[in-house]
mmCIF file of C-alpha atoms in Angstrom:
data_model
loop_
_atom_site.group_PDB
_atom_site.id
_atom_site.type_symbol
_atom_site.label_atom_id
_atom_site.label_comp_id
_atom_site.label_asym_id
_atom_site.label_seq_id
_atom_site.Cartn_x
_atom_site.Cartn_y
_atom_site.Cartn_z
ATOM 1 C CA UNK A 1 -19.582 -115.587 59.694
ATOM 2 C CA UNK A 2 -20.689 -115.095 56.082
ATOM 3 C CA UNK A 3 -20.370 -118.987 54.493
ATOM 4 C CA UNK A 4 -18.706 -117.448 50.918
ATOM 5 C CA UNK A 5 -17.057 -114.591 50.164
ATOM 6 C CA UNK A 6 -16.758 -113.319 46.432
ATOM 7 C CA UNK A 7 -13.624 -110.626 45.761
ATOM 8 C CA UNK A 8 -11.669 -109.545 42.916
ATOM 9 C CA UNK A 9 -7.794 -109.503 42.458
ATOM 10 C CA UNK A 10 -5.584 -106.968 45.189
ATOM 11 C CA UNK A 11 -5.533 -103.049 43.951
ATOM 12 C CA UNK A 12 -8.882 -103.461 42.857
ATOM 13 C CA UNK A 13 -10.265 -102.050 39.254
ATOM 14 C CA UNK A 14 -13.595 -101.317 38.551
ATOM 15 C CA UNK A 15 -14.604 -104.684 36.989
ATOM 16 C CA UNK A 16 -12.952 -106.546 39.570
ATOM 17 C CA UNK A 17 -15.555 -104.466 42.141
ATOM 18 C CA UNK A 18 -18.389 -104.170 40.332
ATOM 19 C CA UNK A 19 -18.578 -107.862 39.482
ATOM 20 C CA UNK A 20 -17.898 -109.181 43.146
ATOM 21 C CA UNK A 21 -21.000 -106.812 43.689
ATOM 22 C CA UNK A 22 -22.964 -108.126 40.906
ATOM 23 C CA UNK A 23 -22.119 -111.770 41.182
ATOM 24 C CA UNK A 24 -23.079 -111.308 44.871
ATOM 25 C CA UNK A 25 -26.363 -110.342 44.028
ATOM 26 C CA UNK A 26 -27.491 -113.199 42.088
ATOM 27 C CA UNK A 27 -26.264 -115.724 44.747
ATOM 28 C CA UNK A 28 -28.267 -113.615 47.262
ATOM 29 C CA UNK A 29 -31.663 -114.056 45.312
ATOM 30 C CA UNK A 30 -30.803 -117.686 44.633
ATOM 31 C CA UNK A 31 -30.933 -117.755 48.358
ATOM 32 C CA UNK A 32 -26.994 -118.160 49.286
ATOM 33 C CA UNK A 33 -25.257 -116.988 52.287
ATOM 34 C CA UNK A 34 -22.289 -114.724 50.263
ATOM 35 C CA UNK A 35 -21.065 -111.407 50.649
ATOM 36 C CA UNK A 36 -18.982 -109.233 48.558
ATOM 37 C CA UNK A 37 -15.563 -107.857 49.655
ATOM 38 C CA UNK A 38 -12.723 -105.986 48.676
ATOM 39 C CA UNK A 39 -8.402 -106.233 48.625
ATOM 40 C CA UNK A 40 -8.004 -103.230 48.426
ATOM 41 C CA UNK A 41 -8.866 -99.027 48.266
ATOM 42 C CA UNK A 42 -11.009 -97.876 45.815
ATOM 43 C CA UNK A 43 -9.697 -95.824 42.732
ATOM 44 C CA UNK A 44 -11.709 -93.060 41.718
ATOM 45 C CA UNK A 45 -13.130 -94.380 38.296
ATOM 46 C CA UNK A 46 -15.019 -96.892 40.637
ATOM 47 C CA UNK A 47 -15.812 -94.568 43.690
ATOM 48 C CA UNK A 48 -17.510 -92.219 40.534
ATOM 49 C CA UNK A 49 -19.553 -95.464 39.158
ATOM 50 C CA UNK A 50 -20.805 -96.702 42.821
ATOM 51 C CA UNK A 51 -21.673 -93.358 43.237
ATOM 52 C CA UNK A 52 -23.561 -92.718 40.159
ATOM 53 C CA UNK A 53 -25.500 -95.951 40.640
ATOM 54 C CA UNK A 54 -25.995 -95.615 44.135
ATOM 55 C CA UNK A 55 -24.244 -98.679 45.287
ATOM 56 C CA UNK A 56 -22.696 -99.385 48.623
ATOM 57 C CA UNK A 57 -18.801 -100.501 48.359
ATOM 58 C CA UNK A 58 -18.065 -103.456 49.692
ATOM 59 C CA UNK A 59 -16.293 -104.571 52.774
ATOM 60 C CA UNK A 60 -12.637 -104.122 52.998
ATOM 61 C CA UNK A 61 -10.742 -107.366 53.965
ATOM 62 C CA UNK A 62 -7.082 -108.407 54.372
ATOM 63 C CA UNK A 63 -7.108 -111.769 54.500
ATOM 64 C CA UNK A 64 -9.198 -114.822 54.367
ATOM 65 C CA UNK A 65 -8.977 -118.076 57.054
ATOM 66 C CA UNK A 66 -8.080 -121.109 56.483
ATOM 67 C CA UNK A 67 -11.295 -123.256 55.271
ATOM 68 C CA UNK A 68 -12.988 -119.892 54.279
ATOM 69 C CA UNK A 69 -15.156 -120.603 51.279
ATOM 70 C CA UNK A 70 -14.819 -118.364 48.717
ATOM 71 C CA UNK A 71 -15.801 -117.156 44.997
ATOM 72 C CA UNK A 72 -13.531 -115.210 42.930
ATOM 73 C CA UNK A 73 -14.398 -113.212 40.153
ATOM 74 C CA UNK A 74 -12.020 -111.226 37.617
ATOM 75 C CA UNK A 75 -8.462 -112.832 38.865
ATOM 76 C CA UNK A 76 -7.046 -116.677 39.558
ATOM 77 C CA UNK A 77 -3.516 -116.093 40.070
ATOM 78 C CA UNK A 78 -3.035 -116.936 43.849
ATOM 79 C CA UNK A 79 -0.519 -114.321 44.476
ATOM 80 C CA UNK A 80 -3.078 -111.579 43.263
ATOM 81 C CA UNK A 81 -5.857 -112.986 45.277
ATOM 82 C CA UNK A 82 -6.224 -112.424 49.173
ATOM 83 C CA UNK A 83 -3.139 -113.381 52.091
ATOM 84 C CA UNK A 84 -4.234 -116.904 53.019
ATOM 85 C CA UNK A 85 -5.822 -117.747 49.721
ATOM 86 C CA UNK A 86 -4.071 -120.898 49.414
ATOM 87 C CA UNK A 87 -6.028 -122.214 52.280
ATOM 88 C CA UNK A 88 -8.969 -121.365 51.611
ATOM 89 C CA UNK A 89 -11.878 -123.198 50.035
ATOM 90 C CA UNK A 90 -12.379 -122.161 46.464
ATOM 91 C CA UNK A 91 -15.750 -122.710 45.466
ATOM 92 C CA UNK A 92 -15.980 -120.966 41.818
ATOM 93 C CA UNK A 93 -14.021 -118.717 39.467
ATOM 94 C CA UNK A 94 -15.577 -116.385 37.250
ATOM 95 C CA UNK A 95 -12.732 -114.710 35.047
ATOM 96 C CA UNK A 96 -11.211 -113.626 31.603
ATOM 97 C CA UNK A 97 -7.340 -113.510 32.452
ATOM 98 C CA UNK A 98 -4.874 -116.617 31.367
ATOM 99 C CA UNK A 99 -5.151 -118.979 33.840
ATOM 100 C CA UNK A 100 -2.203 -119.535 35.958
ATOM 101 C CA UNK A 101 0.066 -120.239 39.073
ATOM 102 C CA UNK A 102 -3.830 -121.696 39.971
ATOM 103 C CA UNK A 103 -4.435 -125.067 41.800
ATOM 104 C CA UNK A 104 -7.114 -126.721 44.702
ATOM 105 C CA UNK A 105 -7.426 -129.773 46.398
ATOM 106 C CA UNK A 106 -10.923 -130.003 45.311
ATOM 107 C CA UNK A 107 -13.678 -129.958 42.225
ATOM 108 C CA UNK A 108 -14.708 -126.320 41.592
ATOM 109 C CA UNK A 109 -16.709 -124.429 39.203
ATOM 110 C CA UNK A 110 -14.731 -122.353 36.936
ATOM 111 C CA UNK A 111 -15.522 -120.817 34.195
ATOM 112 C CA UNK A 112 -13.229 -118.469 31.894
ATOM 113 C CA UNK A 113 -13.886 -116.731 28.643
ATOM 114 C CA UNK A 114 -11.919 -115.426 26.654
ATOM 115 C CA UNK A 115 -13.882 -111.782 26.562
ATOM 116 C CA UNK A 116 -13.071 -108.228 27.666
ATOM 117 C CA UNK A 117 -14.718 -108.348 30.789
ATOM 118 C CA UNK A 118 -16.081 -110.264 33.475
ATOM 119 C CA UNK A 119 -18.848 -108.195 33.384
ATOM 120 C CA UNK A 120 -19.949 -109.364 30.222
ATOM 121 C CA UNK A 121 -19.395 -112.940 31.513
ATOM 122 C CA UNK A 122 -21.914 -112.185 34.144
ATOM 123 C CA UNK A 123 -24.330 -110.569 32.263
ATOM 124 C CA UNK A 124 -24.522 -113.942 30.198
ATOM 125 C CA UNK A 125 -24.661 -115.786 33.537
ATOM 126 C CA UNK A 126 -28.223 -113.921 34.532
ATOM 127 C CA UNK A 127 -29.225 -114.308 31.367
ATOM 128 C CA UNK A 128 -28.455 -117.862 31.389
ATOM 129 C CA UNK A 129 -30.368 -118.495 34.516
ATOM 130 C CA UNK A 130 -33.226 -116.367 34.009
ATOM 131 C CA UNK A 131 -32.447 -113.719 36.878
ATOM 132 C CA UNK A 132 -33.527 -109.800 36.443
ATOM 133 C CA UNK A 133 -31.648 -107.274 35.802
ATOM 134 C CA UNK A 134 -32.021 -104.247 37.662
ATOM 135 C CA UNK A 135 -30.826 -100.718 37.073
ATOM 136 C CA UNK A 136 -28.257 -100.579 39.622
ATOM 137 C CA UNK A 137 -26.691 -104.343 38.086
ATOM 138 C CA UNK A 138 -26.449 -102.986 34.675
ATOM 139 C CA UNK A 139 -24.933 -99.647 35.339
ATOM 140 C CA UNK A 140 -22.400 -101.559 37.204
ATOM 141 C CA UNK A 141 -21.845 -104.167 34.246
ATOM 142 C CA UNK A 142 -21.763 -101.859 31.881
ATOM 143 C CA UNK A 143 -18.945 -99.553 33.991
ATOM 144 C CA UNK A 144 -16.799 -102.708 34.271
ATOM 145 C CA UNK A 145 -17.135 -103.312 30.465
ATOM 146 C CA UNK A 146 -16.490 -99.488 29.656
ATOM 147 C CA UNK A 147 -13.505 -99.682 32.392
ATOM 148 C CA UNK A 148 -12.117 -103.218 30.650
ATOM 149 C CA UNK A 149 -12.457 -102.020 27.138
ATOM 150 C CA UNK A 150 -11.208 -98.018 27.311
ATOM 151 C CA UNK A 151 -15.005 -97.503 26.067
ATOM 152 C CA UNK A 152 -14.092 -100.065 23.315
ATOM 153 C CA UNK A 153 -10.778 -98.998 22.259
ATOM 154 C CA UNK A 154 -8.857 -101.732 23.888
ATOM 155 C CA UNK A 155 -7.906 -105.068 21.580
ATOM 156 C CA UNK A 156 -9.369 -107.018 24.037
ATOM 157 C CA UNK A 157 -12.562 -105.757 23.428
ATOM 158 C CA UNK A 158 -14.954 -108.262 21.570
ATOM 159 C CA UNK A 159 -18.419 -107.759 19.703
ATOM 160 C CA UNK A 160 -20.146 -109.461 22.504
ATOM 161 C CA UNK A 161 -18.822 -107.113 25.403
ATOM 162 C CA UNK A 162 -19.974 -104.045 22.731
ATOM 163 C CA UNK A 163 -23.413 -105.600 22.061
ATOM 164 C CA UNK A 164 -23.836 -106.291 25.740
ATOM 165 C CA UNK A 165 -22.801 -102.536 27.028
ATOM 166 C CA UNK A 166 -25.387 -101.085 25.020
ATOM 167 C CA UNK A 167 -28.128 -103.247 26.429
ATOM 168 C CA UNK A 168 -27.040 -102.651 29.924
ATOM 169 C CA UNK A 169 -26.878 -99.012 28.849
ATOM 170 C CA UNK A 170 -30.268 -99.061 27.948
ATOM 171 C CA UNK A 171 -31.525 -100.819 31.197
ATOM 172 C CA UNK A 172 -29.246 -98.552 33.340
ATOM 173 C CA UNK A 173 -30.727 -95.246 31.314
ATOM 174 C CA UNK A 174 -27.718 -93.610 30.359
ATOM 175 C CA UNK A 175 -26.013 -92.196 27.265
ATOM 176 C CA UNK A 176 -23.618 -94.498 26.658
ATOM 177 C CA UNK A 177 -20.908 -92.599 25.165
ATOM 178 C CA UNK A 178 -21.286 -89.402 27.889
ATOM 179 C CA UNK A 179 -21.122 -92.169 30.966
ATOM 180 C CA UNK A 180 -18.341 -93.230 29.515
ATOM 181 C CA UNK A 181 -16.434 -90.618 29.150
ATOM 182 C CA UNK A 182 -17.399 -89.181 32.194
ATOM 183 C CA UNK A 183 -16.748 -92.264 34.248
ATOM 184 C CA UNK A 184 -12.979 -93.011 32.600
ATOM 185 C CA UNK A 185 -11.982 -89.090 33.374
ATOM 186 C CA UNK A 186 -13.141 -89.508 36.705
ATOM 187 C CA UNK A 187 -10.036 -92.104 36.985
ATOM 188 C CA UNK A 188 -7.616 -90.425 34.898
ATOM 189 C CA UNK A 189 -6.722 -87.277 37.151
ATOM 190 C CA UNK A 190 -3.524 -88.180 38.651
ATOM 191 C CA UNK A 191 -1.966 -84.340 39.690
ATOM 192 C CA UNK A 192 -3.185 -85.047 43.400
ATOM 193 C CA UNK A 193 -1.869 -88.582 43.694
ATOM 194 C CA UNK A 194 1.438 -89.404 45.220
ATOM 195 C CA UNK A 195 3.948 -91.854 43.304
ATOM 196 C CA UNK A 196 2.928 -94.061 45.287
ATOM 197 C CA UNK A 197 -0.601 -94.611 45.385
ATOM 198 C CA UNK A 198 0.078 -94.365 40.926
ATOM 199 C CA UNK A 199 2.488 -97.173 40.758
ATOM 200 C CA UNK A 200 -0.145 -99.259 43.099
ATOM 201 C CA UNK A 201 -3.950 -98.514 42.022
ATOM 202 C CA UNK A 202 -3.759 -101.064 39.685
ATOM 203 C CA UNK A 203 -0.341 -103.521 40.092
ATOM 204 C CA UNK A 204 -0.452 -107.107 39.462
ATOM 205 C CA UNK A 205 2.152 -109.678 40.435
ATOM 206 C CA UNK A 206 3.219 -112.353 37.822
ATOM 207 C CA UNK A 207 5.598 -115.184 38.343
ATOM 208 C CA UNK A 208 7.071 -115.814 35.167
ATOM 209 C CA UNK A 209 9.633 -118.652 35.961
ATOM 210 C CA UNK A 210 11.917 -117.862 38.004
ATOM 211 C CA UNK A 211 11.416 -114.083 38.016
ATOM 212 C CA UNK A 212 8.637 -111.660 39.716
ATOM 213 C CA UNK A 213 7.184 -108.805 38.526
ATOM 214 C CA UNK A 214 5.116 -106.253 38.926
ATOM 215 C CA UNK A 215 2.873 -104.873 35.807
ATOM 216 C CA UNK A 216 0.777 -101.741 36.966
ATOM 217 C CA UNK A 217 -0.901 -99.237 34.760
ATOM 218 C CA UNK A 218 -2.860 -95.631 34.995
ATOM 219 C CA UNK A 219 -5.401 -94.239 32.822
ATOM 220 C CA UNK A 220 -4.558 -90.961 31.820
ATOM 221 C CA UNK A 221 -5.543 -88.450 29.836
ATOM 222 C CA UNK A 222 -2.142 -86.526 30.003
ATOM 223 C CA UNK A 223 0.706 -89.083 29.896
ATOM 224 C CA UNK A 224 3.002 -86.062 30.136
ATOM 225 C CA UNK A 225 1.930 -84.647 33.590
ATOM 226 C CA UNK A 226 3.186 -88.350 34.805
ATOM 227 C CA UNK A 227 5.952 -89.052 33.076
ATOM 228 C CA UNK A 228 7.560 -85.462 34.348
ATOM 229 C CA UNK A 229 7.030 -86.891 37.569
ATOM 230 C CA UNK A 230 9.810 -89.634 36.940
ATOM 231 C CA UNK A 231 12.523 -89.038 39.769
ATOM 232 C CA UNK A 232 9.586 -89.368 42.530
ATOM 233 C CA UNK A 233 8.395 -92.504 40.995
ATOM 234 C CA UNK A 234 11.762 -94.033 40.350
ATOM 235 C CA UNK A 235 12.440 -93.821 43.994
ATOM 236 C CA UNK A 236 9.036 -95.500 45.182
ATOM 237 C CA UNK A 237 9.292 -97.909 41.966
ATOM 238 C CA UNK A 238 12.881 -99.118 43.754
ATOM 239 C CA UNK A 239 11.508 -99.612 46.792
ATOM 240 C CA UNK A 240 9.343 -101.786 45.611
ATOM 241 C CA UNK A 241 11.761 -104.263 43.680
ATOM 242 C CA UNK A 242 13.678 -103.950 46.891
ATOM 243 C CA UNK A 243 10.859 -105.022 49.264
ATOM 244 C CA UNK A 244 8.723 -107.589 47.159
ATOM 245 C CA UNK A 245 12.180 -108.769 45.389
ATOM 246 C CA UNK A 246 11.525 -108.149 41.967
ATOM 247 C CA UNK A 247 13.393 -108.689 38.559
ATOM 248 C CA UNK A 248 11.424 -105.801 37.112
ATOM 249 C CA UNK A 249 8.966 -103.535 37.648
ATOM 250 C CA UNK A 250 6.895 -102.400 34.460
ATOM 251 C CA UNK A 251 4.456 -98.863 35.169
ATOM 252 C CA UNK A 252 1.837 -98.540 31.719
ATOM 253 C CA UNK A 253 0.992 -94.803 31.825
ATOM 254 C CA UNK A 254 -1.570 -94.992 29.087
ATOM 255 C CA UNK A 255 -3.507 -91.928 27.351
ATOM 256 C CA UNK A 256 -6.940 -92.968 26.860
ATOM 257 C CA UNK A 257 -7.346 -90.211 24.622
ATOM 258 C CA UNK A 258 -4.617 -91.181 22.077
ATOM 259 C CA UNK A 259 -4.326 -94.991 22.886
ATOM 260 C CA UNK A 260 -0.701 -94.877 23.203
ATOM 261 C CA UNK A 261 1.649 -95.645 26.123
ATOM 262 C CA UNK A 262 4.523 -94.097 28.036
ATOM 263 C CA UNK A 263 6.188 -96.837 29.679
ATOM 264 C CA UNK A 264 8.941 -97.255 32.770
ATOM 265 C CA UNK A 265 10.397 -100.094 33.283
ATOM 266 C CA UNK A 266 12.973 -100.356 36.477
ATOM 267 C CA UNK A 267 15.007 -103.390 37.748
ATOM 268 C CA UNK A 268 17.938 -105.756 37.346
ATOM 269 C CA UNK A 269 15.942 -107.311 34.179
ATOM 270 C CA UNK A 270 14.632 -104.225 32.590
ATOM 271 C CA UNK A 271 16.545 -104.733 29.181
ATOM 272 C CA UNK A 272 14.459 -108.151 28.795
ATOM 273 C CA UNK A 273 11.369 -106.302 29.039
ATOM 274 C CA UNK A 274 12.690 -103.578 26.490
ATOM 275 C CA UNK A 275 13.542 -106.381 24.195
ATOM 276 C CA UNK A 276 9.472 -108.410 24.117
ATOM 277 C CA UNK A 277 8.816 -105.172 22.738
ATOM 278 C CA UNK A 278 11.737 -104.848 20.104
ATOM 279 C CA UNK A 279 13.112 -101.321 22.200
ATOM 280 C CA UNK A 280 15.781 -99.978 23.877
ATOM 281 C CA UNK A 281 15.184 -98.069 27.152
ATOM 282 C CA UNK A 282 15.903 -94.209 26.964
ATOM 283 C CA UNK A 283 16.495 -93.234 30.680
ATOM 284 C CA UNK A 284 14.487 -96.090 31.785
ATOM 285 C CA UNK A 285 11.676 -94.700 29.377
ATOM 286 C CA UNK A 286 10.133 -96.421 26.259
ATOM 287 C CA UNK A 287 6.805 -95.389 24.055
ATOM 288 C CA UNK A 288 4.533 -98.139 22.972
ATOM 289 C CA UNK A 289 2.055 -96.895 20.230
ATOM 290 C CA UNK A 290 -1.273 -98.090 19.772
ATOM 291 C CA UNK A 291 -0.852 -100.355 23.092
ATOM 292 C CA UNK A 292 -3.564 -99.669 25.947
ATOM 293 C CA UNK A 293 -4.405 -103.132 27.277
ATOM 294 C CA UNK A 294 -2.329 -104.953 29.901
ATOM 295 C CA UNK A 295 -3.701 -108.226 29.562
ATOM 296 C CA UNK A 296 -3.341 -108.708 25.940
ATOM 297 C CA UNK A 297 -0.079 -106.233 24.444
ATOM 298 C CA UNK A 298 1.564 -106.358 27.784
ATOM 299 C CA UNK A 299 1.730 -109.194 29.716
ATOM 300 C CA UNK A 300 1.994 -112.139 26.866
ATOM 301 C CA UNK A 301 4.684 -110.260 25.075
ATOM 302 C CA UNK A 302 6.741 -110.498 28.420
ATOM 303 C CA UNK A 303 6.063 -113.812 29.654
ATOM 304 C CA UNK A 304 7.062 -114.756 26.003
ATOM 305 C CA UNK A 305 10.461 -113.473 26.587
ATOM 306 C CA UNK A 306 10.906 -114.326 29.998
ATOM 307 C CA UNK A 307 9.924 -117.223 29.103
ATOM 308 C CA UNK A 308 12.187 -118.319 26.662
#
């Protein structure tokens, strides 16, 4: 059995797979017994960047055992990591989200930053300890950073994650821009998906008090073609509050071509979520302008007002 295992958060984006790769691969040249792994299916923005860069994915897994070490990059949050986290051994954390709902028994190495990406985290890491960067590491860097930041558009984007994806584009040889374009449309197609594989690809769980929700966004670059889709995803949306017990259920469609946001928000606490945002809920509908990242125009302005 492989000593540590390094994974992302459950419905896995592209940073969270791409670092678990790349942090992987630096513990393998230093000579550690890791491997990376996955919660979840692949979405197509990352199948389209493994691909490009030639890159195996990594192991799915559904659960870890108790006394499993284990390294998690891109997510702390126990009830977005893997079934059994809570008894396994966490040896490191390598993230950018708030910090939360988070506790071991033991010393750990953990390091957060308050950046756009994990990827540029770990690009600072190989820096930082002298290890080359190949091709195949910086295209996937640079895919989590493009992935993170909308190719930059996103608030949470910083000057560092900007200065870093255009190294990494140089080392990976490609046209920053055109890969990036390229590798968000790849992700943003949703007329083939069902509801719910859209509400799913990329949901996170947040305990905010006493409440639970779910927060899940798409990339798209036709909010429209989802949104007309809404009787299908209301009924998979409500089975979802009904099976995980949810007060609400929030589902970002954003356009990454206009940087807004259609937004539905189901359950018994919708309202409360209309209000962080100073709206009112037209058939369970509500339009946030300008708003295209989760972690920062999203999620604080709810917890705030659950909160209270």
């Amino acid at each position: 059995m492989t000593n540590i295992l390094i994974f992302g958060h459950k419905n896995p984006d592209t940073d969270s797979i791409c670092s678990a790769v790349v942090y992987n691969n630096i513990k393998r040249i230093q000579g550690m017994d890791t491997e990376a792994v996955r919660l979840g299916e692949l979405n197509d923005e990352t199948k389209y960047a493994l691909e490009y860069f030639n890159v195996r994915a990594p192991r799915l897994i559904s659960e870890v055992s108790e006394g499993q070490n284990v390294i998690l990059v891109d997510h702390n949050e126990f009830q977005q990591s893997a079934n059994g986290i809570e008894k396994a051994v966490i040896r490191e954390v390598i993230d950018h989200h708030r910090i939360a709902n988070f506790e071991t028994s033991g010393p750990l190495y953990y390091r957060a930053e308050p950046l756009g990406c994990t990827g540029t985290i770990l690009k600072k890491i190989y820096e930082e300890q002298s290890v080359h960067i190949d091709k195949q590491m910086a295209g996937l860097m640079l895919s989590a950073i493009i992935s993170d930041s909308l190719l930059f558009k996103s608030p949470t984007c910083t000057l560092r994650d900007r200065i870093a994806a255009e190294e990494l584009a140089s080392i990976a040889e490609v046209n920053l821009e055109e890969y990036g374009l390229a590798m968000l449309k790849a992700g943003a197609s949703t007329k083939d998906k069902e509801a719910q594989t859209l509400i799913s690809a990329d949901a996170k769980e947040f305990i905010l008090g006493e409440d639970k929700l779910v927060i899940a966004q798409i990339n798209t670059v036709d909010a429209k073609e989802v949104v007309e889709r809404q009787i299908e995803l209301t009924d998979a949306i409500n089975k979802e509050i009904s099976k995980r017990g949810l007060s609400a259920f929030v589902f970002v469609i954003t356009n990454i071509l206009t940087s807004n946001s259609e937004v539905f928000v189901l359950g018994d606490k919708k309202d409360k979520v209309a209000n962080a945002f100073g709206k009112v809920l037209t058939n369970d509908l509500m339009t946030l302008e300008g708003v295209v990242s989760r972690k920062k125009q999203v999620v604080p302005q709810i917890t705030e007002e659950f909160m209270k």
